[in-house]
PDB file of C-alpha atoms in Angstrom:
ATOM      1  CA  MET A1334      16.486  -6.829  -7.331  1.00  0.00           C
ATOM      2  CA  ILE A1335      13.563  -4.435  -6.895  1.00  0.00           C
ATOM      3  CA  VAL A1336      14.263  -1.260  -4.931  1.00  0.00           C
ATOM      4  CA  ASP A1337      11.615   1.257  -3.940  1.00  0.00           C
ATOM      5  CA  VAL A1338      13.513   4.530  -3.499  1.00  0.00           C
ATOM      6  CA  HIS A1339      10.521   6.605  -2.400  1.00  0.00           C
ATOM      7  CA  THR A1340       8.464   5.586   0.640  1.00  0.00           C
ATOM      8  CA  HIS A1341       7.226   7.591   3.624  1.00  0.00           C
ATOM      9  CA  CYS A1342       6.834   6.950   7.335  1.00  0.00           C
ATOM     10  CA  LEU A1343       5.171  10.339   7.988  1.00  0.00           C
ATOM     11  CA  GLN A1344       2.646  10.347  10.836  1.00  0.00           C
ATOM     12  CA  PRO A1345      -0.124  12.859  11.702  1.00  0.00           C
ATOM     13  CA  GLU A1346       1.755  14.006  14.797  1.00  0.00           C
ATOM     14  CA  HIS A1347       4.640  15.125  12.553  1.00  0.00           C
ATOM     15  CA  VAL A1348       2.370  17.599  10.750  1.00  0.00           C
ATOM     16  CA  SER A1349       0.788  20.750  12.141  1.00  0.00           C
ATOM     17  CA  GLU A1350      -2.989  21.050  12.304  1.00  0.00           C
ATOM     18  CA  ALA A1351      -2.864  23.957   9.835  1.00  0.00           C
ATOM     19  CA  SER A1352      -0.948  21.860   7.323  1.00  0.00           C
ATOM     20  CA  ARG A1353      -3.337  18.923   7.688  1.00  0.00           C
ATOM     21  CA  ARG A1354      -6.272  21.263   7.052  1.00  0.00           C
ATOM     22  CA  ALA A1355      -4.519  22.631   3.958  1.00  0.00           C
ATOM     23  CA  ASP A1356      -4.106  19.101   2.581  1.00  0.00           C
ATOM     24  CA  VAL A1357      -7.798  18.402   3.095  1.00  0.00           C
ATOM     25  CA  ARG A1358      -8.675  21.622   1.242  1.00  0.00           C
ATOM     26  CA  ALA A1359      -6.400  20.440  -1.565  1.00  0.00           C
ATOM     27  CA  GLY A1360      -8.458  17.269  -1.915  1.00  0.00           C
ATOM     28  CA  TYR A1361      -6.554  14.761   0.216  1.00  0.00           C
ATOM     29  CA  ALA A1362      -8.364  12.542   2.683  1.00  0.00           C
ATOM     30  CA  PRO A1363      -7.639  13.366   6.340  1.00  0.00           C
ATOM     31  CA  MET A1364      -4.247  11.981   7.297  1.00  0.00           C
ATOM     32  CA  GLN A1365      -4.352   8.712   9.235  1.00  0.00           C
ATOM     33  CA  PRO A1366      -1.653   7.020  11.346  1.00  0.00           C
ATOM     34  CA  LEU A1367       0.528   4.612   9.359  1.00  0.00           C
ATOM     35  CA  PRO A1368       1.211   1.387  11.290  1.00  0.00           C
ATOM     36  CA  PHE A1369       4.550  -0.252  10.615  1.00  0.00           C
ATOM     37  CA  GLU A1370       2.725  -3.522   9.934  1.00  0.00           C
ATOM     38  CA  THR A1371       0.810  -1.905   7.063  1.00  0.00           C
ATOM     39  CA  TYR A1372       4.034  -0.528   5.659  1.00  0.00           C
ATOM     40  CA  ALA A1373       5.844  -3.870   5.975  1.00  0.00           C
ATOM     41  CA  LYS A1374       3.032  -5.714   4.205  1.00  0.00           C
ATOM     42  CA  ALA A1375       3.188  -3.353   1.243  1.00  0.00           C
ATOM     43  CA  MET A1376       6.980  -3.656   1.053  1.00  0.00           C
ATOM     44  CA  GLU A1377       6.770  -7.425   0.567  1.00  0.00           C
ATOM     45  CA  ALA A1378       6.637  -6.624  -3.161  1.00  0.00           C
ATOM     46  CA  VAL A1379      10.203  -5.229  -3.144  1.00  0.00           C
ATOM     47  CA  ASP A1380      13.633  -6.365  -1.983  1.00  0.00           C
ATOM     48  CA  ARG A1381      14.795  -3.073  -0.470  1.00  0.00           C
ATOM     49  CA  ALA A1382      13.147   0.275   0.295  1.00  0.00           C
ATOM     50  CA  ILE A1383      14.297   3.795   1.159  1.00  0.00           C
ATOM     51  CA  VAL A1384      12.090   5.471   3.757  1.00  0.00           C
ATOM     52  CA  PHE A1385      11.890   9.012   5.153  1.00  0.00           C
ATOM     53  CA  GLY A1386       9.694  11.591   6.800  1.00  0.00           C
ATOM     54  CA  VAL A1387       9.160  15.233   5.871  1.00  0.00           C
ATOM     55  CA  ARG A1388      10.937  18.268   7.302  1.00  0.00           C
ATOM     56  CA  ALA A1389       9.650  21.657   6.161  1.00  0.00           C
ATOM     57  CA  LEU A1390       9.348  24.247   8.885  1.00  0.00           C
ATOM     58  CA  ALA A1391       7.437  26.798   6.791  1.00  0.00           C
ATOM     59  CA  CYS A1392       4.578  24.342   6.247  1.00  0.00           C
ATOM     60  CA  GLY A1393       4.575  22.785   9.700  1.00  0.00           C
ATOM     61  CA  MET A1394       6.037  19.390   8.813  1.00  0.00           C
ATOM     62  CA  LEU A1395       8.715  18.155  11.205  1.00  0.00           C
ATOM     63  CA  SER A1396       9.407  14.423  11.154  1.00  0.00           C
ATOM     64  CA  PRO A1397      11.979  13.457  13.822  1.00  0.00           C
ATOM     65  CA  ASP A1398      15.005  11.577  12.519  1.00  0.00           C
ATOM     66  CA  ASP A1399      14.814   9.369  15.614  1.00  0.00           C
ATOM     67  CA  PHE A1400      11.412   8.165  14.411  1.00  0.00           C
ATOM     68  CA  THR A1401      12.791   7.262  10.978  1.00  0.00           C
ATOM     69  CA  ALA A1402      15.777   5.482  12.531  1.00  0.00           C
ATOM     70  CA  ASP A1403      13.478   3.473  14.811  1.00  0.00           C
ATOM     71  CA  TRP A1404      11.301   2.606  11.800  1.00  0.00           C
ATOM     72  CA  VAL A1405      14.331   1.263   9.920  1.00  0.00           C
ATOM     73  CA  ALA A1406      15.503  -0.686  12.969  1.00  0.00           C
ATOM     74  CA  ARG A1407      12.368  -2.824  12.754  1.00  0.00           C
ATOM     75  CA  ASP A1408      13.606  -4.320   9.452  1.00  0.00           C
ATOM     76  CA  PRO A1409      17.227  -3.226   8.945  1.00  0.00           C
ATOM     77  CA  ASP A1410      17.956  -5.839   6.279  1.00  0.00           C
ATOM     78  CA  LYS A1411      15.304  -4.350   3.995  1.00  0.00           C
ATOM     79  CA  LEU A1412      15.036  -0.667   4.902  1.00  0.00           C
ATOM     80  CA  ILE A1413      17.389   2.271   4.392  1.00  0.00           C
ATOM     81  CA  GLY A1414      16.517   5.491   6.181  1.00  0.00           C
ATOM     82  CA  PHE A1415      16.987   9.021   4.871  1.00  0.00           C
ATOM     83  CA  MET A1416      16.908  12.014   7.201  1.00  0.00           C
ATOM     84  CA  GLY A1417      14.569  14.911   6.511  1.00  0.00           C
ATOM     85  CA  VAL A1418      16.506  18.169   6.235  1.00  0.00           C
ATOM     86  CA  ASP A1419      15.264  21.746   5.991  1.00  0.00           C
ATOM     87  CA  PRO A1420      18.246  24.057   5.378  1.00  0.00           C
ATOM     88  CA  THR A1421      16.276  27.074   6.572  1.00  0.00           C
ATOM     89  CA  GLU A1422      16.402  25.694  10.129  1.00  0.00           C
ATOM     90  CA  ASP A1423      19.102  26.809  12.526  1.00  0.00           C
ATOM     91  CA  GLY A1424      21.569  24.019  13.221  1.00  0.00           C
ATOM     92  CA  TYR A1425      20.614  21.862  10.257  1.00  0.00           C
ATOM     93  CA  LEU A1426      24.247  20.949   9.544  1.00  0.00           C
ATOM     94  CA  ASP A1427      24.586  19.554  13.043  1.00  0.00           C
ATOM     95  CA  GLN A1428      21.337  17.688  12.474  1.00  0.00           C
ATOM     96  CA  ILE A1429      22.966  15.954   9.493  1.00  0.00           C
ATOM     97  CA  ASP A1430      25.790  14.734  11.731  1.00  0.00           C
ATOM     98  CA  ARG A1431      23.254  13.400  14.198  1.00  0.00           C
ATOM     99  CA  GLY A1432      21.334  11.686  11.406  1.00  0.00           C
ATOM    100  CA  VAL A1433      24.494   9.899  10.341  1.00  0.00           C
ATOM    101  CA  ASP A1434      25.050   8.833  13.947  1.00  0.00           C
ATOM    102  CA  LEU A1435      21.516   7.389  13.902  1.00  0.00           C
ATOM    103  CA  GLY A1436      22.435   5.281  10.868  1.00  0.00           C
ATOM    104  CA  LEU A1437      20.508   7.309   8.291  1.00  0.00           C
ATOM    105  CA  ARG A1438      22.220   7.135   4.916  1.00  0.00           C
ATOM    106  CA  GLY A1439      20.774   9.905   2.765  1.00  0.00           C
ATOM    107  CA  ILE A1440      18.795  13.163   2.801  1.00  0.00           C
ATOM    108  CA  LYS A1441      15.267  14.078   1.690  1.00  0.00           C
ATOM    109  CA  ILE A1442      14.459  17.730   0.997  1.00  0.00           C
ATOM    110  CA  TYR A1443      11.283  19.635   0.086  1.00  0.00           C
ATOM    111  CA  PRO A1444      12.283  23.025  -1.353  1.00  0.00           C
ATOM    112  CA  MET A1445       8.733  24.083  -2.215  1.00  0.00           C
ATOM    113  CA  LEU A1446       7.357  23.257   1.246  1.00  0.00           C
ATOM    114  CA  ALA A1447      10.366  24.581   3.150  1.00  0.00           C
ATOM    115  CA  HIS A1448      10.343  27.770   1.030  1.00  0.00           C
ATOM    116  CA  PHE A1449      13.921  27.759  -0.240  1.00  0.00           C
ATOM    117  CA  ASN A1450      15.423  28.032  -3.696  1.00  0.00           C
ATOM    118  CA  PRO A1451      17.611  24.924  -4.023  1.00  0.00           C
ATOM    119  CA  ALA A1452      19.958  26.764  -6.401  1.00  0.00           C
ATOM    120  CA  ASP A1453      20.620  29.638  -3.982  1.00  0.00           C
ATOM    121  CA  PRO A1454      24.294  29.485  -2.908  1.00  0.00           C
ATOM    122  CA  VAL A1455      23.238  30.259   0.670  1.00  0.00           C
ATOM    123  CA  TYR A1456      22.166  26.601   0.863  1.00  0.00           C
ATOM    124  CA  PHE A1457      25.254  25.140  -0.809  1.00  0.00           C
ATOM    125  CA  ALA A1458      26.642  24.100   2.580  1.00  0.00           C
ATOM    126  CA  LEU A1459      23.965  21.393   2.539  1.00  0.00           C
ATOM    127  CA  TYR A1460      25.242  19.955  -0.738  1.00  0.00           C
ATOM    128  CA  GLU A1461      28.880  20.292   0.234  1.00  0.00           C
ATOM    129  CA  LYS A1462      28.309  18.300   3.403  1.00  0.00           C
ATOM    130  CA  ALA A1463      26.215  15.667   1.652  1.00  0.00           C
ATOM    131  CA  GLN A1464      28.838  15.268  -1.064  1.00  0.00           C
ATOM    132  CA  ARG A1465      31.661  15.024   1.482  1.00  0.00           C
ATOM    133  CA  LEU A1466      29.831  12.438   3.591  1.00  0.00           C
ATOM    134  CA  GLY A1467      28.591  10.404   0.619  1.00  0.00           C
ATOM    135  CA  LEU A1468      24.921  11.064   1.396  1.00  0.00           C
ATOM    136  CA  PRO A1469      22.649  11.013  -1.671  1.00  0.00           C
ATOM    137  CA  ILE A1470      19.919  13.657  -1.763  1.00  0.00           C
ATOM    138  CA  LEU A1471      16.381  12.932  -2.938  1.00  0.00           C
ATOM    139  CA  SER A1472      14.374  16.086  -3.555  1.00  0.00           C
ATOM    140  CA  HIS A1473      10.685  16.483  -4.170  1.00  0.00           C
ATOM    141  CA  MET A1474      10.446  18.227  -7.536  1.00  0.00           C
ATOM    142  CA  GLY A1475       7.389  19.161  -9.527  1.00  0.00           C
ATOM    143  CA  THR A1476       3.904  20.041  -8.444  1.00  0.00           C
ATOM    144  CA  GLN A1477       2.646  19.971  -4.853  1.00  0.00           C
ATOM    145  CA  PRO A1478      -1.005  20.694  -3.994  1.00  0.00           C
ATOM    146  CA  ASN A1479      -0.433  22.214  -0.558  1.00  0.00           C
ATOM    147  CA  PRO A1480      -1.630  25.829  -0.943  1.00  0.00           C
ATOM    148  CA  ARG A1481       1.479  27.067   0.887  1.00  0.00           C
ATOM    149  CA  ALA A1482       3.945  25.335  -1.432  1.00  0.00           C
ATOM    150  CA  ILE A1483       6.058  27.632  -3.627  1.00  0.00           C
ATOM    151  CA  LEU A1484       6.128  25.856  -6.969  1.00  0.00           C
ATOM    152  CA  LYS A1485       8.906  27.895  -8.565  1.00  0.00           C
ATOM    153  CA  TYR A1486      11.332  26.250  -6.105  1.00  0.00           C
ATOM    154  CA  SER A1487      10.281  22.867  -7.470  1.00  0.00           C
ATOM    155  CA  HIS A1488      11.447  23.209 -11.066  1.00  0.00           C
ATOM    156  CA  PRO A1489      14.093  20.680 -12.169  1.00  0.00           C
ATOM    157  CA  LEU A1490      16.191  23.233 -14.062  1.00  0.00           C
ATOM    158  CA  LEU A1491      17.281  24.574 -10.658  1.00  0.00           C
ATOM    159  CA  ILE A1492      19.119  21.291 -10.083  1.00  0.00           C
ATOM    160  CA  ASP A1493      21.315  21.979 -13.117  1.00  0.00           C
ATOM    161  CA  GLU A1494      23.088  24.664 -11.090  1.00  0.00           C
ATOM    162  CA  VAL A1495      23.419  22.396  -8.043  1.00  0.00           C
ATOM    163  CA  ALA A1496      24.883  19.552 -10.091  1.00  0.00           C
ATOM    164  CA  GLN A1497      27.391  21.857 -11.770  1.00  0.00           C
ATOM    165  CA  ALA A1498      28.650  23.046  -8.396  1.00  0.00           C
ATOM    166  CA  PHE A1499      28.703  19.547  -6.825  1.00  0.00           C
ATOM    167  CA  PRO A1500      29.517  17.015  -9.559  1.00  0.00           C
ATOM    168  CA  ASP A1501      30.161  14.154  -7.115  1.00  0.00           C
ATOM    169  CA  LEU A1502      26.853  14.533  -5.263  1.00  0.00           C
ATOM    170  CA  LYS A1503      24.319  11.798  -5.970  1.00  0.00           C
ATOM    171  CA  PHE A1504      20.994  13.576  -6.527  1.00  0.00           C
ATOM    172  CA  VAL A1505      17.532  12.176  -7.308  1.00  0.00           C
ATOM    173  CA  ILE A1506      14.766  14.324  -8.796  1.00  0.00           C
ATOM    174  CA  ALA A1507      11.551  12.851  -7.415  1.00  0.00           C
ATOM    175  CA  HIS A1508       8.443  12.214  -9.534  1.00  0.00           C
ATOM    176  CA  MET A1509      10.314  13.017 -12.777  1.00  0.00           C
ATOM    177  CA  ALA A1510       9.434  16.579 -11.669  1.00  0.00           C
ATOM    178  CA  HIS A1511       5.938  16.277 -13.140  1.00  0.00           C
ATOM    179  CA  PRO A1512       4.585  18.188 -15.016  1.00  0.00           C
ATOM    180  CA  TRP A1513       8.078  19.304 -16.132  1.00  0.00           C
ATOM    181  CA  GLN A1514       9.292  15.880 -17.235  1.00  0.00           C
ATOM    182  CA  ARG A1515      10.951  17.168 -20.404  1.00  0.00           C
ATOM    183  CA  ASP A1516      13.076  19.572 -18.381  1.00  0.00           C
ATOM    184  CA  CYS A1517      13.869  16.731 -15.990  1.00  0.00           C
ATOM    185  CA  ALA A1518      15.104  14.640 -18.932  1.00  0.00           C
ATOM    186  CA  VAL A1519      17.590  17.257 -20.100  1.00  0.00           C
ATOM    187  CA  VAL A1520      18.960  17.717 -16.576  1.00  0.00           C
ATOM    188  CA  ILE A1521      19.538  14.021 -15.895  1.00  0.00           C
ATOM    189  CA  ARG A1522      21.058  13.616 -19.367  1.00  0.00           C
ATOM    190  CA  LYS A1523      23.538  16.390 -18.671  1.00  0.00           C
ATOM    191  CA  HIS A1524      24.778  15.286 -15.239  1.00  0.00           C
ATOM    192  CA  ALA A1525      26.217  11.835 -14.538  1.00  0.00           C
ATOM    193  CA  ASN A1526      25.210  11.778 -10.863  1.00  0.00           C
ATOM    194  CA  VAL A1527      21.652  13.095 -11.259  1.00  0.00           C
ATOM    195  CA  TYR A1528      18.776  10.613 -11.537  1.00  0.00           C
ATOM    196  CA  ALA A1529      14.982  10.766 -11.406  1.00  0.00           C
ATOM    197  CA  ASP A1530      12.454   8.518  -9.751  1.00  0.00           C
ATOM    198  CA  VAL A1531       9.101   7.580 -11.269  1.00  0.00           C
ATOM    199  CA  SER A1532       7.124   7.661  -8.013  1.00  0.00           C
ATOM    200  CA  GLY A1533       3.535   8.755  -8.522  1.00  0.00           C
ATOM    201  CA  GLY A1534       4.252   9.020 -12.220  1.00  0.00           C
ATOM    202  CA  GLY A1535       2.008   6.497 -13.873  1.00  0.00           C
ATOM    203  CA  TRP A1536      -0.900   5.959 -11.619  1.00  0.00           C
ATOM    204  CA  VAL A1537      -2.343   9.477 -11.277  1.00  0.00           C
ATOM    205  CA  ARG A1538      -2.197  10.841 -14.827  1.00  0.00           C
ATOM    206  CA  PRO A1539      -1.483   7.842 -17.050  1.00  0.00           C
ATOM    207  CA  TYR A1540      -1.409   9.680 -20.376  1.00  0.00           C
ATOM    208  CA  GLN A1541       1.141  12.151 -19.060  1.00  0.00           C
ATOM    209  CA  ALA A1542       3.140   9.278 -17.576  1.00  0.00           C
ATOM    210  CA  TRP A1543       3.160   7.448 -20.907  1.00  0.00           C
ATOM    211  CA  GLU A1544       4.307  10.624 -22.648  1.00  0.00           C
ATOM    212  CA  ALA A1545       7.003  11.177 -20.008  1.00  0.00           C
ATOM    213  CA  LEU A1546       8.507   7.720 -20.418  1.00  0.00           C
ATOM    214  CA  VAL A1547       8.456   8.060 -24.206  1.00  0.00           C
ATOM    215  CA  LEU A1548      10.296  11.362 -23.745  1.00  0.00           C
ATOM    216  CA  MET A1549      12.863   9.706 -21.493  1.00  0.00           C
ATOM    217  CA  VAL A1550      13.487   7.043 -24.139  1.00  0.00           C
ATOM    218  CA  GLU A1551      13.844   9.631 -26.897  1.00  0.00           C
ATOM    219  CA  TRP A1552      16.292  11.654 -24.785  1.00  0.00           C
ATOM    220  CA  GLY A1553      18.302   8.509 -24.061  1.00  0.00           C
ATOM    221  CA  VAL A1554      17.943   8.685 -20.279  1.00  0.00           C
ATOM    222  CA  ALA A1555      15.590   5.805 -19.458  1.00  0.00           C
ATOM    223  CA  ASP A1556      18.530   4.065 -17.759  1.00  0.00           C
ATOM    224  CA  LYS A1557      18.610   6.911 -15.200  1.00  0.00           C
ATOM    225  CA  LEU A1558      15.064   6.336 -13.967  1.00  0.00           C
ATOM    226  CA  LEU A1559      14.656   4.709 -10.542  1.00  0.00           C
ATOM    227  CA  PHE A1560      11.580   2.890  -9.318  1.00  0.00           C
ATOM    228  CA  GLY A1561       9.615   4.474  -6.478  1.00  0.00           C
ATOM    229  CA  SER A1562       6.060   4.109  -5.261  1.00  0.00           C
ATOM    230  CA  ASP A1563       5.382   7.174  -3.067  1.00  0.00           C
ATOM    231  CA  PHE A1564       3.865   4.849  -0.453  1.00  0.00           C
ATOM    232  CA  PRO A1565       1.462   5.179   1.348  1.00  0.00           C
ATOM    233  CA  LEU A1566      -0.228   7.054  -1.505  1.00  0.00           C
ATOM    234  CA  TRP A1567       0.365   3.965  -3.663  1.00  0.00           C
ATOM    235  CA  THR A1568       1.854   0.575  -2.935  1.00  0.00           C
ATOM    236  CA  PRO A1569       4.914  -0.657  -4.817  1.00  0.00           C
ATOM    237  CA  GLN A1570       2.783  -3.360  -6.462  1.00  0.00           C
ATOM    238  CA  GLU A1571       0.275  -0.763  -7.669  1.00  0.00           C
ATOM    239  CA  GLY A1572       3.134   1.306  -9.040  1.00  0.00           C
ATOM    240  CA  MET A1573       4.649  -1.592 -10.964  1.00  0.00           C
ATOM    241  CA  ASP A1574       1.309  -2.835 -12.283  1.00  0.00           C
ATOM    242  CA  ASP A1575       0.111   0.592 -13.384  1.00  0.00           C
ATOM    243  CA  MET A1576       3.410   1.395 -15.061  1.00  0.00           C
ATOM    244  CA  ARG A1577       3.172  -1.823 -17.076  1.00  0.00           C
ATOM    245  CA  ARG A1578      -0.340  -0.794 -18.191  1.00  0.00           C
ATOM    246  CA  LEU A1579       0.718   2.556 -19.648  1.00  0.00           C
ATOM    247  CA  ASN A1580       1.017   1.132 -23.160  1.00  0.00           C
ATOM    248  CA  ASP A1581      -2.617  -0.007 -23.094  1.00  0.00           C
ATOM    249  CA  GLN A1582      -3.606   3.574 -23.936  1.00  0.00           C
ATOM    250  CA  VAL A1583      -1.913   3.463 -27.334  1.00  0.00           C
ATOM    251  CA  GLU A1584      -2.952  -0.020 -28.469  1.00  0.00           C
ATOM    252  CA  GLY A1585      -4.288   0.137 -32.035  1.00  0.00           C
ATOM    253  CA  THR A1586      -2.639   3.483 -32.772  1.00  0.00           C
ATOM    254  CA  ASN A1587       0.576   4.564 -34.477  1.00  0.00           C
ATOM    255  CA  LEU A1588       1.829   6.174 -31.277  1.00  0.00           C
ATOM    256  CA  PRO A1589       5.074   4.715 -29.901  1.00  0.00           C
ATOM    257  CA  ARG A1590       5.062   2.085 -27.161  1.00  0.00           C
ATOM    258  CA  ILE A1591       7.326   2.265 -24.155  1.00  0.00           C
ATOM    259  CA  PRO A1592       9.671  -0.686 -24.769  1.00  0.00           C
ATOM    260  CA  ASP A1593       9.111  -3.580 -22.388  1.00  0.00           C
ATOM    261  CA  GLN A1594      12.829  -3.652 -21.620  1.00  0.00           C
ATOM    262  CA  VAL A1595      12.612  -0.032 -20.441  1.00  0.00           C
ATOM    263  CA  LEU A1596       9.788  -0.845 -18.032  1.00  0.00           C
ATOM    264  CA  ASP A1597      11.621  -3.949 -16.788  1.00  0.00           C
ATOM    265  CA  GLY A1598      14.801  -1.918 -16.433  1.00  0.00           C
ATOM    266  CA  ILE A1599      13.117   0.687 -14.230  1.00  0.00           C
ATOM    267  CA  ILE A1600      11.549  -1.925 -11.979  1.00  0.00           C
ATOM    268  CA  HIS A1601      14.667  -4.077 -11.606  1.00  0.00           C
ATOM    269  CA  ARG A1602      17.312  -1.329 -11.573  1.00  0.00           C
ATOM    270  CA  ASN A1603      19.864  -1.619  -8.763  1.00  0.00           C
ATOM    271  CA  SER A1604      19.278   1.902  -7.496  1.00  0.00           C
ATOM    272  CA  LEU A1605      21.313   1.262  -4.348  1.00  0.00           C
ATOM    273  CA  GLU A1606      24.428   0.657  -6.412  1.00  0.00           C
ATOM    274  CA  LEU A1607      23.856   3.806  -8.464  1.00  0.00           C
ATOM    275  CA  LEU A1608      23.410   5.875  -5.290  1.00  0.00           C
ATOM    276  CA  GLY A1609      26.397   4.373  -3.505  1.00  0.00           C
ATOM    277  CA  LEU A1610      24.205   2.663  -0.891  1.00  0.00           C
ATOM    278  CA  GLU A1611      25.045  -1.004  -1.404  1.00  0.00           C
TER     279      GLU A1611
END
C-alpha cells in the first residue's frame, strides 16, 4: 500500500489577497485554482491520500471544512479528509465537533502561520480533544517562506512538550521539520506516537534530504517516516522518484547510501494503520 499523508485542496478563494501577494513576494507563482480532476489524476500513483486545507487566521488563510468534506466525498474510497484548525479562533473546539460530523478524521495545524506556540498550555485543549476523539494531528513544522510566518513556533522541539503531556495523541511532524531534521529525529525517537512525514523533503534541496534520511537511519527512526508529497507543489510520483534518486549524489564516494529498504519502507508504509485511520 502507498499512502500520501500530505496533500492539499487549498483554493485561491480560501486565501486573502494580502497573503497571496506575500507568497508571490516570497517567490511562489501566483496561486491558481486546483480542479479536482487534476488532483485525482495525480493521486493515481497512490492507494490512499490524506487531504486538507489551511486555517490560519493571522495570515488570512481560512479553508472551510465543508469544502474539504465535499472534496473527499468525490472519492471516499481513496481520500481521508483532515479539518484545518486554528486554536486562536473563537469556537475552534466546536469546529472540531462539526468537522467530525462532516466525516473528517484528523486535524491539520499551522502554528507559524496562525501565530501560536504549540507548546503553550493555553492550547492544550486542542490536544486533549484530539486525543479523546482519536483524531491524529499533522502539523506543519520547519521553515515557511511567508513573510508573516513566525518560525520559532515551527521548531520540532516544541512537540516534545506536547507529546509528554498527551502520550496517546498521534502526531505527525510535517516535512521532517526542515531544516531542523536532526531535532525532528530525536523527538520522534523519544515518543512512540510521534511520526514525521517526508513531504517536500527530497525534491527541493536534495543534498539536505539525503543528509536527513541518513540521519534518520543513524538515529534508528527511519521506520517512523511517512510518505507525503505536499501536492500540488509536487505530485506523489515526483516525490517517490526524486527520493529514490537521492543516492545518486554520493555515487563514487565513501559517503553512506540510504539503504534501498529504507526508501521502500517509507513509500510502502501503512501510515493509516500507524495513525489509527484504517
